[in-house]
PDB file of C-alpha atoms and ligand atoms in Angstrom:
ATOM      1  CA  MET A   1      -7.575  54.008  39.791  1.00  0.00           C
ATOM      2  CA  GLU A   2      -9.861  54.899  42.713  1.00  0.00           C
ATOM      3  CA  LEU A   3     -12.308  56.672  40.418  1.00  0.00           C
ATOM      4  CA  TYR A   4     -13.235  53.364  38.787  1.00  0.00           C
ATOM      5  CA  LYS A   5     -13.562  51.479  42.040  1.00  0.00           C
ATOM      6  CA  GLU A   6     -15.045  53.606  44.793  1.00  0.00           C
ATOM      7  CA  THR A   7     -18.718  53.217  43.796  1.00  0.00           C
ATOM      8  CA  TYR A   8     -18.460  49.428  43.556  1.00  0.00           C
ATOM      9  CA  GLN A   9     -16.169  48.846  46.514  1.00  0.00           C
ATOM     10  CA  PRO A  10     -18.650  46.702  48.489  1.00  0.00           C
ATOM     11  CA  LEU A  11     -19.036  44.332  45.517  1.00  0.00           C
ATOM     12  CA  LEU A  12     -15.388  43.967  44.590  1.00  0.00           C
ATOM     13  CA  MET A  13     -12.994  41.205  45.591  1.00  0.00           C
ATOM     14  CA  ASP A  14     -10.300  42.061  48.050  1.00  0.00           C
ATOM     15  CA  VAL A  15      -7.129  42.651  46.094  1.00  0.00           C
ATOM     16  CA  ILE A  16      -3.592  43.308  47.209  1.00  0.00           C
ATOM     17  CA  THR A  17      -1.985  46.154  45.315  1.00  0.00           C
ATOM     18  CA  VAL A  18       1.676  47.096  45.121  1.00  0.00           C
ATOM     19  CA  PRO A  19       3.321  50.377  44.063  1.00  0.00           C
ATOM     20  CA  SER A  20       3.795  50.784  40.320  1.00  0.00           C
ATOM     21  CA  PRO A  21       7.256  50.416  38.713  1.00  0.00           C
ATOM     22  CA  ASP A  22       6.351  53.567  36.720  1.00  0.00           C
ATOM     23  CA  CYS A  23       9.585  55.231  35.543  1.00  0.00           C
ATOM     24  CA  TYR A  24       8.224  58.773  35.903  1.00  0.00           C
ATOM     25  CA  GLN A  25       8.901  58.266  39.626  1.00  0.00           C
ATOM     26  CA  ARG A  26      12.603  57.458  39.196  1.00  0.00           C
ATOM     27  CA  GLU A  27      15.234  59.539  40.937  1.00  0.00           C
ATOM     28  CA  PRO A  28      17.345  61.946  38.849  1.00  0.00           C
ATOM     29  CA  GLY A  29      20.250  60.017  37.366  1.00  0.00           C
ATOM     30  CA  GLN A  30      18.519  56.667  37.834  1.00  0.00           C
ATOM     31  CA  SER A  31      17.752  54.648  34.701  1.00  0.00           C
ATOM     32  CA  CYS A  32      14.291  53.286  33.991  1.00  0.00           C
ATOM     33  CA  GLU A  33      15.667  49.749  34.295  1.00  0.00           C
ATOM     34  CA  GLU A  34      17.210  50.482  37.709  1.00  0.00           C
ATOM     35  CA  HIS A  35      13.982  52.033  38.964  1.00  0.00           C
ATOM     36  CA  SER A  36      11.701  49.224  37.753  1.00  0.00           C
ATOM     37  CA  THR A  37      14.138  46.669  39.210  1.00  0.00           C
ATOM     38  CA  ALA A  38      14.146  48.435  42.572  1.00  0.00           C
ATOM     39  CA  MET A  39      10.338  48.663  42.625  1.00  0.00           C
ATOM     40  CA  PHE A  40      10.106  44.910  42.206  1.00  0.00           C
ATOM     41  CA  THR A  41      11.030  44.480  45.877  1.00  0.00           C
ATOM     42  CA  HIS A  42       7.433  45.510  46.740  1.00  0.00           C
ATOM     43  CA  MET A  43       6.045  42.758  44.504  1.00  0.00           C
ATOM     44  CA  GLU A  44       8.490  40.195  45.841  1.00  0.00           C
ATOM     45  CA  ARG A  45       7.546  41.079  49.412  1.00  0.00           C
ATOM     46  CA  ALA A  46       3.804  40.889  48.672  1.00  0.00           C
ATOM     47  CA  LEU A  47       4.215  37.506  46.973  1.00  0.00           C
ATOM     48  CA  ALA A  48       6.304  36.150  49.829  1.00  0.00           C
ATOM     49  CA  GLN A  49       3.641  37.277  52.296  1.00  0.00           C
ATOM     50  CA  TYR A  50       0.435  36.399  50.403  1.00  0.00           C
ATOM     51  CA  ALA A  51       1.301  33.658  47.883  1.00  0.00           C
ATOM     52  CA  GLN A  52      -0.685  31.066  49.848  1.00  0.00           C
ATOM     53  CA  GLU A  53      -3.934  33.005  49.433  1.00  0.00           C
ATOM     54  CA  THR A  54      -3.207  34.509  46.024  1.00  0.00           C
ATOM     55  CA  CYS A  55      -4.672  33.127  42.822  1.00  0.00           C
ATOM     56  CA  ALA A  56      -2.937  35.410  40.348  1.00  0.00           C
ATOM     57  CA  VAL A  57      -1.047  38.618  39.749  1.00  0.00           C
ATOM     58  CA  ILE A  58      -2.528  40.900  37.112  1.00  0.00           C
ATOM     59  CA  VAL A  59      -0.526  43.598  35.329  1.00  0.00           C
ATOM     60  CA  GLU A  60      -0.828  45.802  32.307  1.00  0.00           C
ATOM     61  CA  PRO A  61       2.528  45.143  30.626  1.00  0.00           C
ATOM     62  CA  LEU A  62       4.923  48.051  29.873  1.00  0.00           C
ATOM     63  CA  VAL A  63       2.343  50.872  29.771  1.00  0.00           C
ATOM     64  CA  GLN A  64      -0.373  51.622  32.330  1.00  0.00           C
ATOM     65  CA  CYS A  65      -2.692  53.237  29.837  1.00  0.00           C
ATOM     66  CA  ALA A  66      -5.690  54.523  31.785  1.00  0.00           C
ATOM     67  CA  GLY A  67      -3.223  55.236  34.620  1.00  0.00           C
ATOM     68  CA  TYR A  68      -1.866  58.306  32.824  1.00  0.00           C
ATOM     69  CA  MET A  69       0.222  56.418  30.263  1.00  0.00           C
ATOM     70  CA  ARG A  70       2.901  55.667  32.827  1.00  0.00           C
ATOM     71  CA  MET A  71       5.603  53.345  31.445  1.00  0.00           C
ATOM     72  CA  TYR A  72       8.020  50.857  32.977  1.00  0.00           C
ATOM     73  CA  HIS A  73      10.911  48.628  31.978  1.00  0.00           C
ATOM     74  CA  PRO A  74      10.442  45.027  30.704  1.00  0.00           C
ATOM     75  CA  VAL A  75      12.846  43.813  33.421  1.00  0.00           C
ATOM     76  CA  TYR A  76       9.904  44.043  35.842  1.00  0.00           C
ATOM     77  CA  LEU A  77       7.882  41.507  33.825  1.00  0.00           C
ATOM     78  CA  LYS A  78      10.839  39.161  33.613  1.00  0.00           C
ATOM     79  CA  LYS A  79      11.234  39.240  37.390  1.00  0.00           C
ATOM     80  CA  LEU A  80       7.493  38.886  37.868  1.00  0.00           C
ATOM     81  CA  ARG A  81       7.296  35.762  35.705  1.00  0.00           C
ATOM     82  CA  GLU A  82      10.142  34.191  37.643  1.00  0.00           C
ATOM     83  CA  ALA A  83       8.607  35.088  41.022  1.00  0.00           C
ATOM     84  CA  CYS A  84       5.112  33.877  40.035  1.00  0.00           C
ATOM     85  CA  ASP A  85       6.617  30.522  39.005  1.00  0.00           C
ATOM     86  CA  ARG A  86       8.588  30.303  42.232  1.00  0.00           C
ATOM     87  CA  HIS A  87       5.516  31.070  44.374  1.00  0.00           C
ATOM     88  CA  GLY A  88       3.043  29.015  42.318  1.00  0.00           C
ATOM     89  CA  VAL A  89       0.863  32.010  41.405  1.00  0.00           C
ATOM     90  CA  HIS A  90      -0.650  32.607  37.960  1.00  0.00           C
ATOM     91  CA  LEU A  91       0.357  35.623  35.908  1.00  0.00           C
ATOM     92  CA  ILE A  92      -2.414  37.476  34.050  1.00  0.00           C
ATOM     93  CA  VAL A  93      -1.467  40.199  31.586  1.00  0.00           C
ATOM     94  CA  ASP A  94      -4.008  42.710  30.384  1.00  0.00           C
ATOM     95  CA  GLU A  95      -2.991  43.472  26.785  1.00  0.00           C
ATOM     96  CA  MET A  96      -6.361  45.001  25.863  1.00  0.00           C
ATOM     97  CA  ALA A  97      -4.716  48.312  25.034  1.00  0.00           C
ATOM     98  CA  VAL A  98      -1.052  47.388  24.483  1.00  0.00           C
ATOM     99  CA  GLY A  99      -1.562  44.221  22.415  1.00  0.00           C
ATOM    100  CA  PHE A 100      -1.334  43.935  18.634  1.00  0.00           C
ATOM    101  CA  GLY A 101       1.726  46.037  17.951  1.00  0.00           C
ATOM    102  CA  ARG A 102       1.015  49.068  20.093  1.00  0.00           C
ATOM    103  CA  THR A 103       4.299  48.866  22.008  1.00  0.00           C
ATOM    104  CA  GLY A 104       6.474  47.903  19.024  1.00  0.00           C
ATOM    105  CA  THR A 105       6.181  44.121  19.318  1.00  0.00           C
ATOM    106  CA  LEU A 106       3.024  42.176  18.530  1.00  0.00           C
ATOM    107  CA  PHE A 107       2.507  41.688  22.268  1.00  0.00           C
ATOM    108  CA  ALA A 108       4.115  43.779  24.997  1.00  0.00           C
ATOM    109  CA  CYS A 109       5.140  40.616  26.904  1.00  0.00           C
ATOM    110  CA  GLU A 110       7.512  39.657  24.101  1.00  0.00           C
ATOM    111  CA  GLN A 111       9.821  42.514  25.095  1.00  0.00           C
ATOM    112  CA  ALA A 112      10.412  40.716  28.370  1.00  0.00           C
ATOM    113  CA  GLY A 113      10.638  37.321  26.686  1.00  0.00           C
ATOM    114  CA  ILE A 114       7.885  35.916  28.906  1.00  0.00           C
ATOM    115  CA  THR A 115       4.686  33.910  28.456  1.00  0.00           C
ATOM    116  CA  PRO A 116       1.814  34.715  30.816  1.00  0.00           C
ATOM    117  CA  ASP A 117      -0.714  32.140  32.067  1.00  0.00           C
ATOM    118  CA  PHE A 118      -3.608  34.285  30.875  1.00  0.00           C
ATOM    119  CA  MET A 119      -3.692  37.133  28.390  1.00  0.00           C
ATOM    120  CA  GLY A 120      -6.641  39.450  27.792  1.00  0.00           C
ATOM    121  CA  LEU A 121      -7.012  40.985  24.338  1.00  0.00           C
ATOM    122  CA  SER A 122      -9.532  43.317  22.743  1.00  0.00           C
ATOM    123  CA  LYS A 123      -9.244  46.731  20.990  1.00  0.00           C
ATOM    124  CA  GLY A 124      -6.526  45.898  18.428  1.00  0.00           C
ATOM    125  CA  LEU A 125      -7.980  42.414  17.950  1.00  0.00           C
ATOM    126  CA  THR A 126     -10.399  43.869  15.390  1.00  0.00           C
ATOM    127  CA  GLY A 127      -8.353  46.977  14.642  1.00  0.00           C
ATOM    128  CA  GLY A 128     -11.081  48.760  16.601  1.00  0.00           C
ATOM    129  CA  TYR A 129     -13.737  48.225  13.918  1.00  0.00           C
ATOM    130  CA  LEU A 130     -16.092  46.035  15.942  1.00  0.00           C
ATOM    131  CA  PRO A 131     -16.230  45.079  19.611  1.00  0.00           C
ATOM    132  CA  MET A 132     -14.588  41.765  20.390  1.00  0.00           C
ATOM    133  CA  ALA A 133     -12.467  40.515  23.268  1.00  0.00           C
ATOM    134  CA  CYS A 134     -10.870  37.249  24.280  1.00  0.00           C
ATOM    135  CA  ILE A 135      -8.873  35.631  27.039  1.00  0.00           C
ATOM    136  CA  LEU A 136      -6.084  33.254  26.057  1.00  0.00           C
ATOM    137  CA  THR A 137      -4.701  30.676  28.428  1.00  0.00           C
ATOM    138  CA  ARG A 138      -2.247  27.797  28.550  1.00  0.00           C
ATOM    139  CA  ASP A 139      -3.199  24.224  27.681  1.00  0.00           C
ATOM    140  CA  GLU A 140      -2.592  23.218  31.276  1.00  0.00           C
ATOM    141  CA  ILE A 141      -5.406  25.471  32.466  1.00  0.00           C
ATOM    142  CA  TYR A 142      -7.669  24.521  29.576  1.00  0.00           C
ATOM    143  CA  GLN A 143      -7.165  20.862  30.490  1.00  0.00           C
ATOM    144  CA  ALA A 144      -8.260  21.530  34.083  1.00  0.00           C
ATOM    145  CA  PHE A 145     -11.765  22.277  32.755  1.00  0.00           C
ATOM    146  CA  TYR A 146     -11.832  19.781  29.886  1.00  0.00           C
ATOM    147  CA  ASP A 147     -13.323  16.512  31.077  1.00  0.00           C
ATOM    148  CA  ASP A 148     -16.227  14.110  30.650  1.00  0.00           C
ATOM    149  CA  TYR A 149     -19.528  15.984  30.842  1.00  0.00           C
ATOM    150  CA  GLN A 150     -20.607  14.014  33.923  1.00  0.00           C
ATOM    151  CA  ASN A 151     -17.772  15.510  35.948  1.00  0.00           C
ATOM    152  CA  LEU A 152     -19.284  19.002  35.550  1.00  0.00           C
ATOM    153  CA  THR A 153     -16.012  20.850  35.336  1.00  0.00           C
ATOM    154  CA  ALA A 154     -16.907  22.818  32.195  1.00  0.00           C
ATOM    155  CA  PHE A 155     -16.005  26.498  32.375  1.00  0.00           C
ATOM    156  CA  LEU A 156     -19.366  28.229  32.096  1.00  0.00           C
ATOM    157  CA  HIS A 157     -18.965  31.722  30.801  1.00  0.00           C
ATOM    158  CA  SER A 158     -20.512  33.504  27.846  1.00  0.00           C
ATOM    159  CA  HIS A 159     -22.151  36.635  26.564  1.00  0.00           C
ATOM    160  CA  SER A 160     -25.124  36.897  24.206  1.00  0.00           C
ATOM    161  CA  TYR A 161     -22.777  37.845  21.392  1.00  0.00           C
ATOM    162  CA  THR A 162     -19.780  35.675  22.226  1.00  0.00           C
ATOM    163  CA  GLY A 163     -18.089  34.745  18.977  1.00  0.00           C
ATOM    164  CA  ASN A 164     -20.208  37.225  17.034  1.00  0.00           C
ATOM    165  CA  PRO A 165     -19.525  36.356  13.360  1.00  0.00           C
ATOM    166  CA  LEU A 166     -19.237  39.946  12.129  1.00  0.00           C
ATOM    167  CA  ALA A 167     -16.741  40.816  14.862  1.00  0.00           C
ATOM    168  CA  CYS A 168     -14.819  37.612  14.119  1.00  0.00           C
ATOM    169  CA  ALA A 169     -14.675  38.577  10.443  1.00  0.00           C
ATOM    170  CA  ALA A 170     -13.278  41.990  11.395  1.00  0.00           C
ATOM    171  CA  GLY A 171     -10.739  40.256  13.652  1.00  0.00           C
ATOM    172  CA  LEU A 172      -9.650  37.892  10.899  1.00  0.00           C
ATOM    173  CA  ALA A 173      -9.333  40.789   8.451  1.00  0.00           C
ATOM    174  CA  SER A 174      -7.159  42.631  10.925  1.00  0.00           C
ATOM    175  CA  MET A 175      -5.004  39.533  11.558  1.00  0.00           C
ATOM    176  CA  SER A 176      -4.490  39.079   7.832  1.00  0.00           C
ATOM    177  CA  ILE A 177      -3.123  42.613   7.576  1.00  0.00           C
ATOM    178  CA  PHE A 178      -0.544  41.713  10.232  1.00  0.00           C
ATOM    179  CA  GLU A 179       0.321  38.613   8.204  1.00  0.00           C
ATOM    180  CA  ASN A 180       0.497  40.247   4.805  1.00  0.00           C
ATOM    181  CA  GLU A 181       1.908  43.690   5.482  1.00  0.00           C
ATOM    182  CA  PRO A 182       5.001  44.770   7.451  1.00  0.00           C
ATOM    183  CA  VAL A 183       2.870  46.579  10.030  1.00  0.00           C
ATOM    184  CA  LEU A 184       5.353  46.453  12.912  1.00  0.00           C
ATOM    185  CA  GLU A 185       8.201  47.560  10.654  1.00  0.00           C
ATOM    186  CA  ASN A 186       6.179  50.481   9.260  1.00  0.00           C
ATOM    187  CA  ASN A 187       5.217  51.442  12.792  1.00  0.00           C
ATOM    188  CA  GLN A 188       8.887  51.831  13.734  1.00  0.00           C
ATOM    189  CA  ARG A 189       9.183  54.674  11.237  1.00  0.00           C
ATOM    190  CA  LYS A 190       5.879  56.168  12.372  1.00  0.00           C
ATOM    191  CA  ALA A 191       6.899  55.933  16.028  1.00  0.00           C
ATOM    192  CA  GLN A 192      10.100  57.846  15.228  1.00  0.00           C
ATOM    193  CA  LEU A 193       8.069  60.516  13.416  1.00  0.00           C
ATOM    194  CA  MET A 194       5.749  60.761  16.417  1.00  0.00           C
ATOM    195  CA  ALA A 195       8.782  61.353  18.661  1.00  0.00           C
ATOM    196  CA  ASP A 196      10.227  63.950  16.248  1.00  0.00           C
ATOM    197  CA  SER A 197       6.901  65.770  15.938  1.00  0.00           C
ATOM    198  CA  VAL A 198       6.922  66.803  19.613  1.00  0.00           C
ATOM    199  CA  ALA A 199      10.690  66.659  20.358  1.00  0.00           C
ATOM    200  CA  GLU A 200      10.922  70.446  20.773  1.00  0.00           C
ATOM    201  CA  LEU A 201       8.570  70.241  23.778  1.00  0.00           C
ATOM    202  CA  LYS A 202      11.411  68.678  25.768  1.00  0.00           C
ATOM    203  CA  ASP A 203      12.569  72.180  26.697  1.00  0.00           C
ATOM    204  CA  HIS A 204       9.075  73.556  27.262  1.00  0.00           C
ATOM    205  CA  PRO A 205       8.864  75.160  30.739  1.00  0.00           C
ATOM    206  CA  HIS A 206       5.722  73.138  31.539  1.00  0.00           C
ATOM    207  CA  VAL A 207       6.739  69.727  30.263  1.00  0.00           C
ATOM    208  CA  ALA A 208       8.147  67.377  32.912  1.00  0.00           C
ATOM    209  CA  GLU A 209       8.602  64.405  30.608  1.00  0.00           C
ATOM    210  CA  ILE A 210       7.960  63.113  27.110  1.00  0.00           C
ATOM    211  CA  ARG A 211       7.808  59.335  27.197  1.00  0.00           C
ATOM    212  CA  GLN A 212       7.283  56.803  24.475  1.00  0.00           C
ATOM    213  CA  THR A 213       6.771  53.081  24.050  1.00  0.00           C
ATOM    214  CA  GLY A 214       6.252  52.199  20.399  1.00  0.00           C
ATOM    215  CA  MET A 215       3.102  53.840  19.076  1.00  0.00           C
ATOM    216  CA  ILE A 216       2.273  55.615  22.337  1.00  0.00           C
ATOM    217  CA  VAL A 217       3.760  59.038  23.068  1.00  0.00           C
ATOM    218  CA  ALA A 218       2.756  60.841  26.256  1.00  0.00           C
ATOM    219  CA  ILE A 219       3.603  64.357  27.386  1.00  0.00           C
ATOM    220  CA  GLU A 220       3.385  65.152  31.096  1.00  0.00           C
ATOM    221  CA  MET A 221       2.277  68.773  31.458  1.00  0.00           C
ATOM    222  CA  VAL A 222       3.094  70.293  34.872  1.00  0.00           C
ATOM    223  CA  LYS A 223       3.067  73.620  36.678  1.00  0.00           C
ATOM    224  CA  ASN A 224       6.736  73.423  37.644  1.00  0.00           C
ATOM    225  CA  LYS A 225       9.251  71.659  35.419  1.00  0.00           C
ATOM    226  CA  THR A 226      11.914  71.379  38.129  1.00  0.00           C
ATOM    227  CA  THR A 227       9.815  70.134  41.047  1.00  0.00           C
ATOM    228  CA  ARG A 228       7.255  68.437  38.775  1.00  0.00           C
ATOM    229  CA  GLU A 229       4.486  70.028  40.804  1.00  0.00           C
ATOM    230  CA  PRO A 230       1.281  69.399  38.829  1.00  0.00           C
ATOM    231  CA  TYR A 231      -1.241  72.040  37.873  1.00  0.00           C
ATOM    232  CA  ASP A 232      -4.368  72.320  39.999  1.00  0.00           C
ATOM    233  CA  TRP A 233      -6.623  69.768  38.285  1.00  0.00           C
ATOM    234  CA  ARG A 234      -9.543  72.200  38.411  1.00  0.00           C
ATOM    235  CA  GLU A 235      -7.735  74.401  35.884  1.00  0.00           C
ATOM    236  CA  ARG A 236      -8.262  71.652  33.298  1.00  0.00           C
ATOM    237  CA  ARG A 237      -5.156  72.508  31.256  1.00  0.00           C
ATOM    238  CA  GLY A 238      -5.270  69.220  29.389  1.00  0.00           C
ATOM    239  CA  HIS A 239      -8.863  69.954  28.419  1.00  0.00           C
ATOM    240  CA  GLN A 240      -7.726  73.311  27.018  1.00  0.00           C
ATOM    241  CA  VAL A 241      -5.235  71.492  24.775  1.00  0.00           C
ATOM    242  CA  TYR A 242      -8.051  69.160  23.730  1.00  0.00           C
ATOM    243  CA  GLN A 243     -10.308  72.099  22.843  1.00  0.00           C
ATOM    244  CA  TYR A 244      -7.581  73.843  20.863  1.00  0.00           C
ATOM    245  CA  ALA A 245      -6.847  70.622  18.982  1.00  0.00           C
ATOM    246  CA  LEU A 246     -10.522  70.039  18.187  1.00  0.00           C
ATOM    247  CA  LYS A 247     -10.726  73.451  16.522  1.00  0.00           C
ATOM    248  CA  ASN A 248      -7.558  72.692  14.568  1.00  0.00           C
ATOM    249  CA  GLY A 249      -8.229  69.316  13.051  1.00  0.00           C
ATOM    250  CA  ALA A 250      -7.089  66.829  15.701  1.00  0.00           C
ATOM    251  CA  LEU A 251      -9.077  64.757  18.167  1.00  0.00           C
ATOM    252  CA  LEU A 252      -6.983  64.247  21.308  1.00  0.00           C
ATOM    253  CA  ARG A 253      -8.136  62.649  24.521  1.00  0.00           C
ATOM    254  CA  PRO A 254      -5.897  63.833  27.346  1.00  0.00           C
ATOM    255  CA  LEU A 255      -5.830  62.000  30.683  1.00  0.00           C
ATOM    256  CA  GLY A 256      -5.905  64.972  33.020  1.00  0.00           C
ATOM    257  CA  ASP A 257      -2.793  66.972  32.101  1.00  0.00           C
ATOM    258  CA  VAL A 258      -1.150  64.099  30.240  1.00  0.00           C
ATOM    259  CA  ILE A 259      -1.433  64.687  26.508  1.00  0.00           C
ATOM    260  CA  TYR A 260      -0.872  61.595  24.419  1.00  0.00           C
ATOM    261  CA  PHE A 261      -0.965  60.100  20.934  1.00  0.00           C
ATOM    262  CA  MET A 262      -2.140  56.552  20.414  1.00  0.00           C
ATOM    263  CA  PRO A 263      -3.115  56.721  16.755  1.00  0.00           C
ATOM    264  CA  PRO A 264      -4.496  54.022  14.497  1.00  0.00           C
ATOM    265  CA  TYR A 265      -1.690  52.482  12.422  1.00  0.00           C
ATOM    266  CA  VAL A 266      -3.160  53.867   9.166  1.00  0.00           C
ATOM    267  CA  ILE A 267      -2.032  57.336  10.232  1.00  0.00           C
ATOM    268  CA  ASN A 268       0.282  58.885   7.620  1.00  0.00           C
ATOM    269  CA  GLU A 269       3.334  61.131   7.961  1.00  0.00           C
ATOM    270  CA  GLU A 270       1.435  64.321   7.240  1.00  0.00           C
ATOM    271  CA  GLU A 271      -1.164  63.494   9.879  1.00  0.00           C
ATOM    272  CA  ILE A 272       1.549  62.767  12.453  1.00  0.00           C
ATOM    273  CA  ARG A 273       3.145  66.130  11.747  1.00  0.00           C
ATOM    274  CA  LEU A 274      -0.265  67.810  12.096  1.00  0.00           C
ATOM    275  CA  LEU A 275      -0.799  66.128  15.481  1.00  0.00           C
ATOM    276  CA  GLY A 276       2.592  67.341  16.711  1.00  0.00           C
ATOM    277  CA  LYS A 277       2.004  70.878  15.505  1.00  0.00           C
ATOM    278  CA  VAL A 278      -1.457  71.080  17.058  1.00  0.00           C
ATOM    279  CA  VAL A 279      -0.195  69.743  20.411  1.00  0.00           C
ATOM    280  CA  ILE A 280       2.712  72.212  20.491  1.00  0.00           C
ATOM    281  CA  GLU A 281       0.390  75.129  19.721  1.00  0.00           C
ATOM    282  CA  GLY A 282      -2.312  73.866  22.066  1.00  0.00           C
ATOM    283  CA  MET A 283       0.183  73.609  24.916  1.00  0.00           C
ATOM    284  CA  SER A 284       1.325  77.196  24.353  1.00  0.00           C
ATOM    285  CA  VAL A 285      -2.296  78.277  24.655  1.00  0.00           C
ATOM    286  CA  ALA A 286      -2.989  76.113  27.720  1.00  0.00           C
ATOM    287  CA  THR A 287       0.185  77.085  29.608  1.00  0.00           C
ATOM    288  CA  GLY A 288       0.676  80.619  28.322  1.00  0.00           C
ATOM    289  CA  ASP A 289       4.267  79.670  27.383  1.00  0.00           C
ATOM    290  CA  GLU A 290       6.060  79.183  24.100  1.00  0.00           C
ATOM    291  CA  SER A 291       8.324  76.110  23.940  1.00  0.00           C
TER     292      SER A 291
HETATM  293  C1  PLP B 301     -10.152  48.925  27.186  1.00  0.00           C
HETATM  294  C2  PLP B 301      -9.463  48.192  28.258  1.00  0.00           C
HETATM  295  C3  PLP B 301     -10.106  47.213  29.003  1.00  0.00           C
HETATM  296  C4  PLP B 301     -11.555  46.847  28.788  1.00  0.00           C
HETATM  297  O1  PLP B 301     -11.677  45.993  27.707  1.00  0.00           O
HETATM  298  P1  PLP B 301     -13.137  45.488  27.270  1.00  0.00           P
HETATM  299  O2  PLP B 301     -12.870  44.631  26.099  1.00  0.00           O
HETATM  300  O3  PLP B 301     -13.921  46.739  26.959  1.00  0.00           O
HETATM  301  O4  PLP B 301     -13.692  44.776  28.441  1.00  0.00           O
HETATM  302  C5  PLP B 301      -9.392  46.537  29.968  1.00  0.00           C
HETATM  303  N1  PLP B 301      -8.104  46.829  30.201  1.00  0.00           N
HETATM  304  C6  PLP B 301      -7.456  47.762  29.517  1.00  0.00           C
HETATM  305  C7  PLP B 301      -6.024  48.030  29.811  1.00  0.00           C
HETATM  306  C8  PLP B 301      -8.102  48.490  28.522  1.00  0.00           C
HETATM  307  O5  PLP B 301      -7.439  49.440  27.854  1.00  0.00           O
END
């Protein structure tokens, strides 16, 4: 997203970007799988052209969260793993937001049946209770840095609070819940309830799409349902939904005019129904239309 980059542009590394496989952009009648497959041609072309000077490809698997909760098909990750292997380029997946059950599997990558070379984790690592993040990598890469001290190949990287014991304790507590309770199974029921709670918005004149991956549901609010023309961003329609929700017992955090739920897994059925109700009412207020 340009917003996050423009100020720091002179300091940033040169990166090659390719168009997103985001299924919101698919043609009418095209399946998400077909669209994500077709969009892979851009990645394949970029790899063929730049593999020699490319260290790694980085993706956020299945859901581009800060990028308006746009979602794509796992087939893209499968193809990406295969192409990265073929071109000798590492694959980095950013599972900060989608890791730890958010998409329905413990890690989003599992839905494509792939193993990345690096995986970044945070948020769900501690269930959100304390800040902690980590990067996992394969033994092969670990071994490249592991050597006799005299060879000076150690990977030097740390923060003041790396391995902070309190955060580690929170992480371990969260991991033990995954081990001892059927979290992913319970989430399946909750995800279905989340879908049901806003299902009626499908026919709303200002809803272009309701999309869902596991415990993320996003509603794309637009000016014109048929052409998908967005509202003028200065009208801040999403913010109006947020304000309505705040007055009615729910804290939402829309991304522009994309309203979404990404609740903690302790949410109960009644709370899910409340969220749905508040969003439906809030959207009537923000768009001036009943669903
Ligand atoms: C939150 C988030 C980050 C940042 O993680 P930190 O642990 O705060 O550095 C990176 N990527 C994604 C997708 C995120 O959601």
